[in-house]
């Protein structure tokens, strides 16, 4: 029973894949699987950052809006004639600074993470709409578009970026003192503070990582679509949280891992892809995704009680 509980996310993913392979002849084709991998890359990168935050028992509702603002800033500089490197750096810096602001308000000002990031979500979205006048920005050079639409071999570049970030996050969480501090704070913040951990710095850093990865996602999305949309990223925060929870990371903090998060992102992406192949209405797709998330939270709560 413990073994099933420990690997329930992976078992759920395998069951989903087997079920859809029987339901649709197209599902297990190489083209479709590569398409799924490309589609989940942005959500997965956002979810990696969200994992750090949730492991500290926090939450970040602003990642979707930060993605949009980073995307618009990058796009405006590109169309304004700035070098690609400068435009990308500016987009990443925007996400990082907003993440820093979130972290300082949560860690230093002791404000609830839910309220802080809810406010930041509104601020970032408002700045995005004002800066872009509510209009998309499009028409980028091929050198930038390759970041979102290019391939190395048959693997899309966004998927390669996702895998590299996954490896880096895994090493940080599993092999570094900072990773152990993240888990310690989520497990018991007072005990972590008494043991000498600078909890304010570690918690702030978790939000900085989340903001930076939202910036990365914004850059990739703009490059993939060849357009930066002021409404981009709407609802992405819920997909990121869902991937983390489905992957077995506890919303109470201190328990979970980055491998579980990529499995959670795969479950969401494959579920979405499978329902599309089966021609299920988008309304019922939302119902199905919400139901899966509720089941995951229920299992997490029951596991914690046991």
PDB file of C-alpha atoms in Angstrom:
ATOM      1  CA  UNK A   1       0.000   0.000   0.000  1.00  0.00           C
ATOM      2  CA  UNK A   2       2.902   2.372   0.838  1.00  0.00           C
ATOM      3  CA  UNK A   3       4.515   1.547  -2.502  1.00  0.00           C
ATOM      4  CA  UNK A   4       1.299   2.409  -4.370  1.00  0.00           C
ATOM      5  CA  UNK A   5       0.949   5.652  -2.418  1.00  0.00           C
ATOM      6  CA  UNK A   6       4.567   6.623  -3.131  1.00  0.00           C
ATOM      7  CA  UNK A   7       4.337   6.060  -6.860  1.00  0.00           C
ATOM      8  CA  UNK A   8       0.681   6.939  -7.389  1.00  0.00           C
ATOM      9  CA  UNK A   9       1.509   9.779  -9.821  1.00  0.00           C
ATOM     10  CA  UNK A  10       3.581   7.519 -12.043  1.00  0.00           C
ATOM     11  CA  UNK A  11       0.952   4.773 -11.870  1.00  0.00           C
ATOM     12  CA  UNK A  12      -1.736   7.298 -12.797  1.00  0.00           C
ATOM     13  CA  UNK A  13       0.331   8.452 -15.792  1.00  0.00           C
ATOM     14  CA  UNK A  14       0.844   4.858 -17.007  1.00  0.00           C
ATOM     15  CA  UNK A  15      -2.874   4.055 -16.660  1.00  0.00           C
ATOM     16  CA  UNK A  16      -3.739   7.226 -18.580  1.00  0.00           C
ATOM     17  CA  UNK A  17      -1.311   6.388 -21.393  1.00  0.00           C
ATOM     18  CA  UNK A  18      -2.585   2.792 -21.690  1.00  0.00           C
ATOM     19  CA  UNK A  19      -6.214   3.932 -21.700  1.00  0.00           C
ATOM     20  CA  UNK A  20      -5.675   6.574 -24.396  1.00  0.00           C
ATOM     21  CA  UNK A  21      -3.575   4.232 -26.542  1.00  0.00           C
ATOM     22  CA  UNK A  22      -6.637   1.963 -26.797  1.00  0.00           C
ATOM     23  CA  UNK A  23      -9.052   4.849 -27.229  1.00  0.00           C
ATOM     24  CA  UNK A  24      -7.174   6.570 -30.080  1.00  0.00           C
ATOM     25  CA  UNK A  25      -4.998   5.027 -32.813  1.00  0.00           C
ATOM     26  CA  UNK A  26      -3.201   8.364 -33.262  1.00  0.00           C
ATOM     27  CA  UNK A  27      -2.233   8.866 -29.601  1.00  0.00           C
ATOM     28  CA  UNK A  28       0.968   6.777 -29.529  1.00  0.00           C
ATOM     29  CA  UNK A  29       2.383   8.105 -32.808  1.00  0.00           C
ATOM     30  CA  UNK A  30       5.785   9.802 -32.640  1.00  0.00           C
ATOM     31  CA  UNK A  31       4.393  13.027 -34.084  1.00  0.00           C
ATOM     32  CA  UNK A  32       1.688  13.250 -31.419  1.00  0.00           C
ATOM     33  CA  UNK A  33       4.034  12.430 -28.523  1.00  0.00           C
ATOM     34  CA  UNK A  34       6.516  15.097 -29.663  1.00  0.00           C
ATOM     35  CA  UNK A  35       3.617  17.519 -29.932  1.00  0.00           C
ATOM     36  CA  UNK A  36       2.565  16.703 -26.347  1.00  0.00           C
ATOM     37  CA  UNK A  37       6.133  17.233 -25.108  1.00  0.00           C
ATOM     38  CA  UNK A  38       6.302  20.627 -26.823  1.00  0.00           C
ATOM     39  CA  UNK A  39       2.901  21.644 -25.455  1.00  0.00           C
ATOM     40  CA  UNK A  40       3.733  20.785 -21.847  1.00  0.00           C
ATOM     41  CA  UNK A  41       7.150  22.483 -21.862  1.00  0.00           C
ATOM     42  CA  UNK A  42       5.906  25.945 -20.834  1.00  0.00           C
ATOM     43  CA  UNK A  43       3.574  24.607 -18.154  1.00  0.00           C
ATOM     44  CA  UNK A  44       6.323  22.345 -16.837  1.00  0.00           C
ATOM     45  CA  UNK A  45       8.861  25.182 -16.583  1.00  0.00           C
ATOM     46  CA  UNK A  46       6.332  27.276 -14.657  1.00  0.00           C
ATOM     47  CA  UNK A  47       5.582  24.271 -12.447  1.00  0.00           C
ATOM     48  CA  UNK A  48       9.280  23.731 -11.648  1.00  0.00           C
ATOM     49  CA  UNK A  49       9.406  27.221 -10.122  1.00  0.00           C
ATOM     50  CA  UNK A  50       6.085  26.638  -8.383  1.00  0.00           C
ATOM     51  CA  UNK A  51       7.543  23.483  -6.805  1.00  0.00           C
ATOM     52  CA  UNK A  52      10.174  25.521  -4.936  1.00  0.00           C
ATOM     53  CA  UNK A  53       7.492  27.885  -3.628  1.00  0.00           C
ATOM     54  CA  UNK A  54       5.034  25.178  -2.581  1.00  0.00           C
ATOM     55  CA  UNK A  55       7.789  23.175  -0.874  1.00  0.00           C
ATOM     56  CA  UNK A  56       8.228  26.186   1.441  1.00  0.00           C
ATOM     57  CA  UNK A  57       4.441  25.957   2.076  1.00  0.00           C
ATOM     58  CA  UNK A  58       3.820  29.041  -0.079  1.00  0.00           C
ATOM     59  CA  UNK A  59       1.891  29.636  -3.307  1.00  0.00           C
ATOM     60  CA  UNK A  60       2.481  31.838  -6.361  1.00  0.00           C
ATOM     61  CA  UNK A  61      -0.657  32.920  -8.224  1.00  0.00           C
ATOM     62  CA  UNK A  62       1.168  35.538 -10.298  1.00  0.00           C
ATOM     63  CA  UNK A  63       3.250  33.327 -12.622  1.00  0.00           C
ATOM     64  CA  UNK A  64       0.788  33.586 -15.535  1.00  0.00           C
ATOM     65  CA  UNK A  65       0.746  37.393 -15.400  1.00  0.00           C
ATOM     66  CA  UNK A  66       4.536  37.566 -14.961  1.00  0.00           C
ATOM     67  CA  UNK A  67       4.867  35.352 -18.033  1.00  0.00           C
ATOM     68  CA  UNK A  68       2.722  37.802 -20.028  1.00  0.00           C
ATOM     69  CA  UNK A  69       4.666  40.887 -18.879  1.00  0.00           C
ATOM     70  CA  UNK A  70       8.038  39.254 -19.595  1.00  0.00           C
ATOM     71  CA  UNK A  71       6.775  38.214 -23.011  1.00  0.00           C
ATOM     72  CA  UNK A  72       5.538  41.717 -23.896  1.00  0.00           C
ATOM     73  CA  UNK A  73       8.729  43.433 -22.685  1.00  0.00           C
ATOM     74  CA  UNK A  74      10.891  41.032 -24.707  1.00  0.00           C
ATOM     75  CA  UNK A  75       8.720  41.484 -27.800  1.00  0.00           C
ATOM     76  CA  UNK A  76       8.670  45.286 -27.594  1.00  0.00           C
ATOM     77  CA  UNK A  77      12.470  45.452 -27.374  1.00  0.00           C
ATOM     78  CA  UNK A  78      12.870  43.024 -30.280  1.00  0.00           C
ATOM     79  CA  UNK A  79      10.554  45.025 -32.536  1.00  0.00           C
ATOM     80  CA  UNK A  80      12.262  48.191 -31.307  1.00  0.00           C
ATOM     81  CA  UNK A  81      15.530  47.031 -32.854  1.00  0.00           C
ATOM     82  CA  UNK A  82      17.380  45.913 -29.729  1.00  0.00           C
ATOM     83  CA  UNK A  83      19.659  42.839 -29.950  1.00  0.00           C
ATOM     84  CA  UNK A  84      18.039  39.488 -29.141  1.00  0.00           C
ATOM     85  CA  UNK A  85      20.313  38.968 -26.145  1.00  0.00           C
ATOM     86  CA  UNK A  86      19.285  42.289 -24.576  1.00  0.00           C
ATOM     87  CA  UNK A  87      15.579  41.673 -25.221  1.00  0.00           C
ATOM     88  CA  UNK A  88      15.675  38.199 -23.645  1.00  0.00           C
ATOM     89  CA  UNK A  89      17.707  39.461 -20.696  1.00  0.00           C
ATOM     90  CA  UNK A  90      15.163  42.228 -20.079  1.00  0.00           C
ATOM     91  CA  UNK A  91      12.275  39.723 -20.150  1.00  0.00           C
ATOM     92  CA  UNK A  92      14.036  37.442 -17.674  1.00  0.00           C
ATOM     93  CA  UNK A  93      14.927  40.404 -15.456  1.00  0.00           C
ATOM     94  CA  UNK A  94      11.299  41.510 -15.282  1.00  0.00           C
ATOM     95  CA  UNK A  95      10.175  38.077 -14.089  1.00  0.00           C
ATOM     96  CA  UNK A  96      13.038  37.862 -11.604  1.00  0.00           C
ATOM     97  CA  UNK A  97      12.357  41.300 -10.088  1.00  0.00           C
ATOM     98  CA  UNK A  98       8.644  40.602  -9.712  1.00  0.00           C
ATOM     99  CA  UNK A  99       9.522  37.305  -8.050  1.00  0.00           C
ATOM    100  CA  UNK A 100      11.885  39.168  -5.729  1.00  0.00           C
ATOM    101  CA  UNK A 101       9.099  41.589  -4.805  1.00  0.00           C
ATOM    102  CA  UNK A 102       6.801  38.642  -4.034  1.00  0.00           C
ATOM    103  CA  UNK A 103       9.472  36.993  -1.907  1.00  0.00           C
ATOM    104  CA  UNK A 104      10.293  40.115   0.109  1.00  0.00           C
ATOM    105  CA  UNK A 105       6.634  40.765   0.893  1.00  0.00           C
ATOM    106  CA  UNK A 106       6.084  37.155   1.966  1.00  0.00           C
ATOM    107  CA  UNK A 107       9.347  36.574   3.854  1.00  0.00           C
ATOM    108  CA  UNK A 108      10.215  40.003   5.232  1.00  0.00           C
ATOM    109  CA  UNK A 109       6.821  41.705   5.574  1.00  0.00           C
ATOM    110  CA  UNK A 110       5.209  38.425   6.694  1.00  0.00           C
ATOM    111  CA  UNK A 111       2.249  38.933   4.362  1.00  0.00           C
ATOM    112  CA  UNK A 112       0.185  35.894   3.296  1.00  0.00           C
ATOM    113  CA  UNK A 113       1.557  34.425   0.065  1.00  0.00           C
ATOM    114  CA  UNK A 114      -1.942  33.981  -1.355  1.00  0.00           C
ATOM    115  CA  UNK A 115      -2.752  37.709  -0.979  1.00  0.00           C
ATOM    116  CA  UNK A 116       0.690  38.933  -2.103  1.00  0.00           C
ATOM    117  CA  UNK A 117       0.756  36.891  -5.307  1.00  0.00           C
ATOM    118  CA  UNK A 118      -2.931  37.583  -6.009  1.00  0.00           C
ATOM    119  CA  UNK A 119      -2.115  41.295  -5.881  1.00  0.00           C
ATOM    120  CA  UNK A 120       0.986  40.798  -8.038  1.00  0.00           C
ATOM    121  CA  UNK A 121      -1.117  38.883 -10.542  1.00  0.00           C
ATOM    122  CA  UNK A 122      -3.367  41.929 -10.961  1.00  0.00           C
ATOM    123  CA  UNK A 123      -0.428  44.386 -11.034  1.00  0.00           C
ATOM    124  CA  UNK A 124       1.549  42.453 -13.658  1.00  0.00           C
ATOM    125  CA  UNK A 125      -1.525  41.954 -15.840  1.00  0.00           C
ATOM    126  CA  UNK A 126      -2.414  45.649 -15.603  1.00  0.00           C
ATOM    127  CA  UNK A 127       1.142  46.700 -16.508  1.00  0.00           C
ATOM    128  CA  UNK A 128       1.096  44.291 -19.445  1.00  0.00           C
ATOM    129  CA  UNK A 129      -2.155  45.700 -20.829  1.00  0.00           C
ATOM    130  CA  UNK A 130      -1.017  49.306 -20.306  1.00  0.00           C
ATOM    131  CA  UNK A 131       2.437  48.788 -21.843  1.00  0.00           C
ATOM    132  CA  UNK A 132       1.019  47.035 -24.910  1.00  0.00           C
ATOM    133  CA  UNK A 133      -2.163  49.133 -25.160  1.00  0.00           C
ATOM    134  CA  UNK A 134      -3.970  45.814 -25.099  1.00  0.00           C
ATOM    135  CA  UNK A 135      -2.529  44.813 -28.479  1.00  0.00           C
ATOM    136  CA  UNK A 136      -0.333  41.864 -29.423  1.00  0.00           C
ATOM    137  CA  UNK A 137       3.223  42.480 -30.613  1.00  0.00           C
ATOM    138  CA  UNK A 138       4.418  40.273 -33.467  1.00  0.00           C
ATOM    139  CA  UNK A 139       6.957  39.950 -36.278  1.00  0.00           C
ATOM    140  CA  UNK A 140      10.237  38.693 -34.819  1.00  0.00           C
ATOM    141  CA  UNK A 141      13.516  37.737 -36.478  1.00  0.00           C
ATOM    142  CA  UNK A 142      14.168  34.087 -37.294  1.00  0.00           C
ATOM    143  CA  UNK A 143      17.015  34.093 -34.775  1.00  0.00           C
ATOM    144  CA  UNK A 144      14.523  34.637 -31.952  1.00  0.00           C
ATOM    145  CA  UNK A 145      11.744  32.428 -33.304  1.00  0.00           C
ATOM    146  CA  UNK A 146      14.040  29.423 -33.332  1.00  0.00           C
ATOM    147  CA  UNK A 147      13.951  29.435 -29.506  1.00  0.00           C
ATOM    148  CA  UNK A 148      10.295  28.423 -29.571  1.00  0.00           C
ATOM    149  CA  UNK A 149       9.859  26.788 -32.963  1.00  0.00           C
ATOM    150  CA  UNK A 150      13.278  25.257 -33.710  1.00  0.00           C
ATOM    151  CA  UNK A 151      14.462  21.668 -33.336  1.00  0.00           C
ATOM    152  CA  UNK A 152      17.721  19.914 -32.529  1.00  0.00           C
ATOM    153  CA  UNK A 153      17.363  16.666 -34.416  1.00  0.00           C
ATOM    154  CA  UNK A 154      13.702  15.803 -34.004  1.00  0.00           C
ATOM    155  CA  UNK A 155      13.435  17.282 -30.485  1.00  0.00           C
ATOM    156  CA  UNK A 156      11.873  20.765 -30.175  1.00  0.00           C
ATOM    157  CA  UNK A 157      14.128  23.336 -28.479  1.00  0.00           C
ATOM    158  CA  UNK A 158      11.490  24.189 -25.797  1.00  0.00           C
ATOM    159  CA  UNK A 159      11.577  20.505 -24.754  1.00  0.00           C
ATOM    160  CA  UNK A 160      15.387  20.608 -24.499  1.00  0.00           C
ATOM    161  CA  UNK A 161      15.194  23.768 -22.392  1.00  0.00           C
ATOM    162  CA  UNK A 162      12.584  22.072 -20.173  1.00  0.00           C
ATOM    163  CA  UNK A 163      14.821  19.030 -19.648  1.00  0.00           C
ATOM    164  CA  UNK A 164      17.868  21.187 -18.815  1.00  0.00           C
ATOM    165  CA  UNK A 165      15.875  23.198 -16.255  1.00  0.00           C
ATOM    166  CA  UNK A 166      14.483  19.951 -14.827  1.00  0.00           C
ATOM    167  CA  UNK A 167      18.021  18.624 -14.292  1.00  0.00           C
ATOM    168  CA  UNK A 168      19.192  21.885 -12.697  1.00  0.00           C
ATOM    169  CA  UNK A 169      16.192  21.999 -10.359  1.00  0.00           C
ATOM    170  CA  UNK A 170      16.700  18.336  -9.431  1.00  0.00           C
ATOM    171  CA  UNK A 171      20.348  18.960  -8.521  1.00  0.00           C
ATOM    172  CA  UNK A 172      19.481  22.091  -6.507  1.00  0.00           C
ATOM    173  CA  UNK A 173      16.758  20.341  -4.504  1.00  0.00           C
ATOM    174  CA  UNK A 174      18.545  17.019  -3.988  1.00  0.00           C
ATOM    175  CA  UNK A 175      22.245  17.828  -3.862  1.00  0.00           C
ATOM    176  CA  UNK A 176      22.663  21.292  -2.357  1.00  0.00           C
ATOM    177  CA  UNK A 177      22.235  22.780   1.141  1.00  0.00           C
ATOM    178  CA  UNK A 178      19.788  25.289  -0.360  1.00  0.00           C
ATOM    179  CA  UNK A 179      17.536  22.399  -1.420  1.00  0.00           C
ATOM    180  CA  UNK A 180      17.632  20.924   2.064  1.00  0.00           C
ATOM    181  CA  UNK A 181      16.754  24.331   3.515  1.00  0.00           C
ATOM    182  CA  UNK A 182      13.717  24.513   1.197  1.00  0.00           C
ATOM    183  CA  UNK A 183      12.417  21.205   2.571  1.00  0.00           C
ATOM    184  CA  UNK A 184      13.265  22.157   6.150  1.00  0.00           C
ATOM    185  CA  UNK A 185      11.306  25.415   5.954  1.00  0.00           C
ATOM    186  CA  UNK A 186       8.287  23.658   4.471  1.00  0.00           C
ATOM    187  CA  UNK A 187       8.451  20.970   7.136  1.00  0.00           C
ATOM    188  CA  UNK A 188       8.744  23.285  10.121  1.00  0.00           C
ATOM    189  CA  UNK A 189       9.776  26.909   9.601  1.00  0.00           C
ATOM    190  CA  UNK A 190      10.345  27.663  13.289  1.00  0.00           C
ATOM    191  CA  UNK A 191      12.575  24.623  13.723  1.00  0.00           C
ATOM    192  CA  UNK A 192      14.497  25.596  10.564  1.00  0.00           C
ATOM    193  CA  UNK A 193      15.039  29.102  11.932  1.00  0.00           C
ATOM    194  CA  UNK A 194      16.205  27.765  15.303  1.00  0.00           C
ATOM    195  CA  UNK A 195      18.684  25.477  13.536  1.00  0.00           C
ATOM    196  CA  UNK A 196      20.381  28.503  11.969  1.00  0.00           C
ATOM    197  CA  UNK A 197      18.774  28.638   8.526  1.00  0.00           C
ATOM    198  CA  UNK A 198      18.151  32.149   7.201  1.00  0.00           C
ATOM    199  CA  UNK A 199      14.543  31.396   6.380  1.00  0.00           C
ATOM    200  CA  UNK A 200      13.834  34.859   4.934  1.00  0.00           C
ATOM    201  CA  UNK A 201      16.579  34.540   2.324  1.00  0.00           C
ATOM    202  CA  UNK A 202      15.616  30.983   1.375  1.00  0.00           C
ATOM    203  CA  UNK A 203      11.892  31.772   1.067  1.00  0.00           C
ATOM    204  CA  UNK A 204      12.622  34.910  -0.969  1.00  0.00           C
ATOM    205  CA  UNK A 205      14.909  32.892  -3.240  1.00  0.00           C
ATOM    206  CA  UNK A 206      12.108  30.395  -3.913  1.00  0.00           C
ATOM    207  CA  UNK A 207       9.882  33.214  -5.256  1.00  0.00           C
ATOM    208  CA  UNK A 208      12.808  34.635  -7.259  1.00  0.00           C
ATOM    209  CA  UNK A 209      13.266  31.240  -8.939  1.00  0.00           C
ATOM    210  CA  UNK A 210       9.551  31.098  -9.684  1.00  0.00           C
ATOM    211  CA  UNK A 211       9.618  34.600 -11.206  1.00  0.00           C
ATOM    212  CA  UNK A 212      12.729  33.863 -13.271  1.00  0.00           C
ATOM    213  CA  UNK A 213      11.195  30.693 -14.708  1.00  0.00           C
ATOM    214  CA  UNK A 214       7.990  32.622 -15.488  1.00  0.00           C
ATOM    215  CA  UNK A 215      10.241  34.956 -17.513  1.00  0.00           C
ATOM    216  CA  UNK A 216      11.801  31.977 -19.316  1.00  0.00           C
ATOM    217  CA  UNK A 217       8.326  30.671 -20.140  1.00  0.00           C
ATOM    218  CA  UNK A 218       7.271  34.099 -21.455  1.00  0.00           C
ATOM    219  CA  UNK A 219      10.269  34.287 -23.794  1.00  0.00           C
ATOM    220  CA  UNK A 220       9.674  30.753 -25.133  1.00  0.00           C
ATOM    221  CA  UNK A 221       5.951  31.350 -25.624  1.00  0.00           C
ATOM    222  CA  UNK A 222       6.530  34.582 -27.576  1.00  0.00           C
ATOM    223  CA  UNK A 223       9.119  32.838 -29.754  1.00  0.00           C
ATOM    224  CA  UNK A 224       6.869  29.832 -30.374  1.00  0.00           C
ATOM    225  CA  UNK A 225       3.834  31.910 -31.361  1.00  0.00           C
ATOM    226  CA  UNK A 226       5.878  34.618 -33.135  1.00  0.00           C
ATOM    227  CA  UNK A 227       3.680  36.989 -31.140  1.00  0.00           C
ATOM    228  CA  UNK A 228       3.408  38.327 -27.576  1.00  0.00           C
ATOM    229  CA  UNK A 229      -0.194  38.481 -26.410  1.00  0.00           C
ATOM    230  CA  UNK A 230      -1.169  40.755 -23.476  1.00  0.00           C
ATOM    231  CA  UNK A 231      -3.664  38.093 -22.366  1.00  0.00           C
ATOM    232  CA  UNK A 232      -1.096  35.271 -22.534  1.00  0.00           C
ATOM    233  CA  UNK A 233      -0.673  33.114 -19.477  1.00  0.00           C
ATOM    234  CA  UNK A 234      -4.235  33.504 -18.229  1.00  0.00           C
ATOM    235  CA  UNK A 235      -4.978  30.482 -16.060  1.00  0.00           C
ATOM    236  CA  UNK A 236      -1.435  29.125 -16.373  1.00  0.00           C
ATOM    237  CA  UNK A 237      -0.912  29.517 -12.626  1.00  0.00           C
ATOM    238  CA  UNK A 238      -3.647  26.941 -12.027  1.00  0.00           C
ATOM    239  CA  UNK A 239      -2.049  24.507 -14.482  1.00  0.00           C
ATOM    240  CA  UNK A 240       1.310  24.951 -12.733  1.00  0.00           C
ATOM    241  CA  UNK A 241      -0.193  24.371  -9.277  1.00  0.00           C
ATOM    242  CA  UNK A 242      -2.109  21.371 -10.614  1.00  0.00           C
ATOM    243  CA  UNK A 243       1.086  19.829 -12.046  1.00  0.00           C
ATOM    244  CA  UNK A 244       2.857  20.231  -8.705  1.00  0.00           C
ATOM    245  CA  UNK A 245      -0.035  18.750  -6.708  1.00  0.00           C
ATOM    246  CA  UNK A 246      -0.605  15.884  -9.146  1.00  0.00           C
ATOM    247  CA  UNK A 247       3.107  15.150  -8.882  1.00  0.00           C
ATOM    248  CA  UNK A 248       2.731  14.477  -5.176  1.00  0.00           C
ATOM    249  CA  UNK A 249       4.105  17.692  -3.667  1.00  0.00           C
ATOM    250  CA  UNK A 250       2.166  18.541  -0.534  1.00  0.00           C
ATOM    251  CA  UNK A 251       0.403  21.914  -0.476  1.00  0.00           C
ATOM    252  CA  UNK A 252       1.415  22.058   3.203  1.00  0.00           C
ATOM    253  CA  UNK A 253       5.073  22.125   2.124  1.00  0.00           C
ATOM    254  CA  UNK A 254       8.138  20.068   2.993  1.00  0.00           C
ATOM    255  CA  UNK A 255       7.236  17.009   0.933  1.00  0.00           C
ATOM    256  CA  UNK A 256       7.540  16.354  -2.811  1.00  0.00           C
ATOM    257  CA  UNK A 257      10.095  16.419  -5.603  1.00  0.00           C
ATOM    258  CA  UNK A 258      10.731  17.851  -9.044  1.00  0.00           C
ATOM    259  CA  UNK A 259      10.389  14.463 -10.790  1.00  0.00           C
ATOM    260  CA  UNK A 260       6.838  14.288  -9.489  1.00  0.00           C
ATOM    261  CA  UNK A 261       6.199  17.727 -10.967  1.00  0.00           C
ATOM    262  CA  UNK A 262       7.220  16.677 -14.488  1.00  0.00           C
ATOM    263  CA  UNK A 263       4.972  13.621 -14.122  1.00  0.00           C
ATOM    264  CA  UNK A 264       2.133  15.925 -13.054  1.00  0.00           C
ATOM    265  CA  UNK A 265       2.745  18.168 -16.071  1.00  0.00           C
ATOM    266  CA  UNK A 266       2.705  15.086 -18.313  1.00  0.00           C
ATOM    267  CA  UNK A 267      -0.594  13.924 -16.818  1.00  0.00           C
ATOM    268  CA  UNK A 268      -2.212  17.307 -17.526  1.00  0.00           C
ATOM    269  CA  UNK A 269      -0.732  17.530 -21.025  1.00  0.00           C
ATOM    270  CA  UNK A 270      -1.633  13.966 -21.992  1.00  0.00           C
ATOM    271  CA  UNK A 271      -5.121  14.306 -20.533  1.00  0.00           C
ATOM    272  CA  UNK A 272      -5.648  17.496 -22.567  1.00  0.00           C
ATOM    273  CA  UNK A 273      -4.231  15.891 -25.707  1.00  0.00           C
ATOM    274  CA  UNK A 274      -6.258  12.709 -25.280  1.00  0.00           C
ATOM    275  CA  UNK A 275      -9.526  14.537 -24.750  1.00  0.00           C
ATOM    276  CA  UNK A 276      -8.841  16.603 -27.873  1.00  0.00           C
ATOM    277  CA  UNK A 277      -8.204  13.431 -29.870  1.00  0.00           C
ATOM    278  CA  UNK A 278     -11.469  12.002 -28.564  1.00  0.00           C
ATOM    279  CA  UNK A 279     -13.211  15.232 -29.619  1.00  0.00           C
ATOM    280  CA  UNK A 280     -14.413  16.008 -26.097  1.00  0.00           C
ATOM    281  CA  UNK A 281     -15.813  19.516 -25.597  1.00  0.00           C
ATOM    282  CA  UNK A 282     -13.410  22.037 -24.016  1.00  0.00           C
ATOM    283  CA  UNK A 283     -16.030  22.622 -21.304  1.00  0.00           C
ATOM    284  CA  UNK A 284     -15.887  18.988 -20.235  1.00  0.00           C
ATOM    285  CA  UNK A 285     -12.083  19.067 -20.490  1.00  0.00           C
ATOM    286  CA  UNK A 286     -12.055  21.689 -17.729  1.00  0.00           C
ATOM    287  CA  UNK A 287     -14.401  19.516 -15.672  1.00  0.00           C
ATOM    288  CA  UNK A 288     -12.135  16.497 -16.128  1.00  0.00           C
ATOM    289  CA  UNK A 289      -8.985  18.459 -15.210  1.00  0.00           C
ATOM    290  CA  UNK A 290     -10.647  19.939 -12.133  1.00  0.00           C
ATOM    291  CA  UNK A 291     -11.841  16.509 -11.017  1.00  0.00           C
ATOM    292  CA  UNK A 292      -8.326  15.039 -11.370  1.00  0.00           C
ATOM    293  CA  UNK A 293      -6.881  17.893  -9.282  1.00  0.00           C
ATOM    294  CA  UNK A 294      -9.503  17.416  -6.549  1.00  0.00           C
ATOM    295  CA  UNK A 295      -8.750  13.696  -6.389  1.00  0.00           C
ATOM    296  CA  UNK A 296      -5.019  14.463  -6.105  1.00  0.00           C
ATOM    297  CA  UNK A 297      -5.589  16.923  -3.237  1.00  0.00           C
ATOM    298  CA  UNK A 298      -7.899  14.419  -1.498  1.00  0.00           C
ATOM    299  CA  UNK A 299      -5.254  11.676  -1.747  1.00  0.00           C
ATOM    300  CA  UNK A 300      -2.593  14.101  -0.463  1.00  0.00           C
ATOM    301  CA  UNK A 301      -4.719  15.007   2.573  1.00  0.00           C
ATOM    302  CA  UNK A 302      -5.527  11.376   3.315  1.00  0.00           C
ATOM    303  CA  UNK A 303      -1.866  10.420   2.984  1.00  0.00           C
ATOM    304  CA  UNK A 304      -0.905  13.195   5.417  1.00  0.00           C
ATOM    305  CA  UNK A 305      -3.492  12.073   7.987  1.00  0.00           C
ATOM    306  CA  UNK A 306      -2.215   8.495   7.780  1.00  0.00           C
TER     307      UNK A 306
END
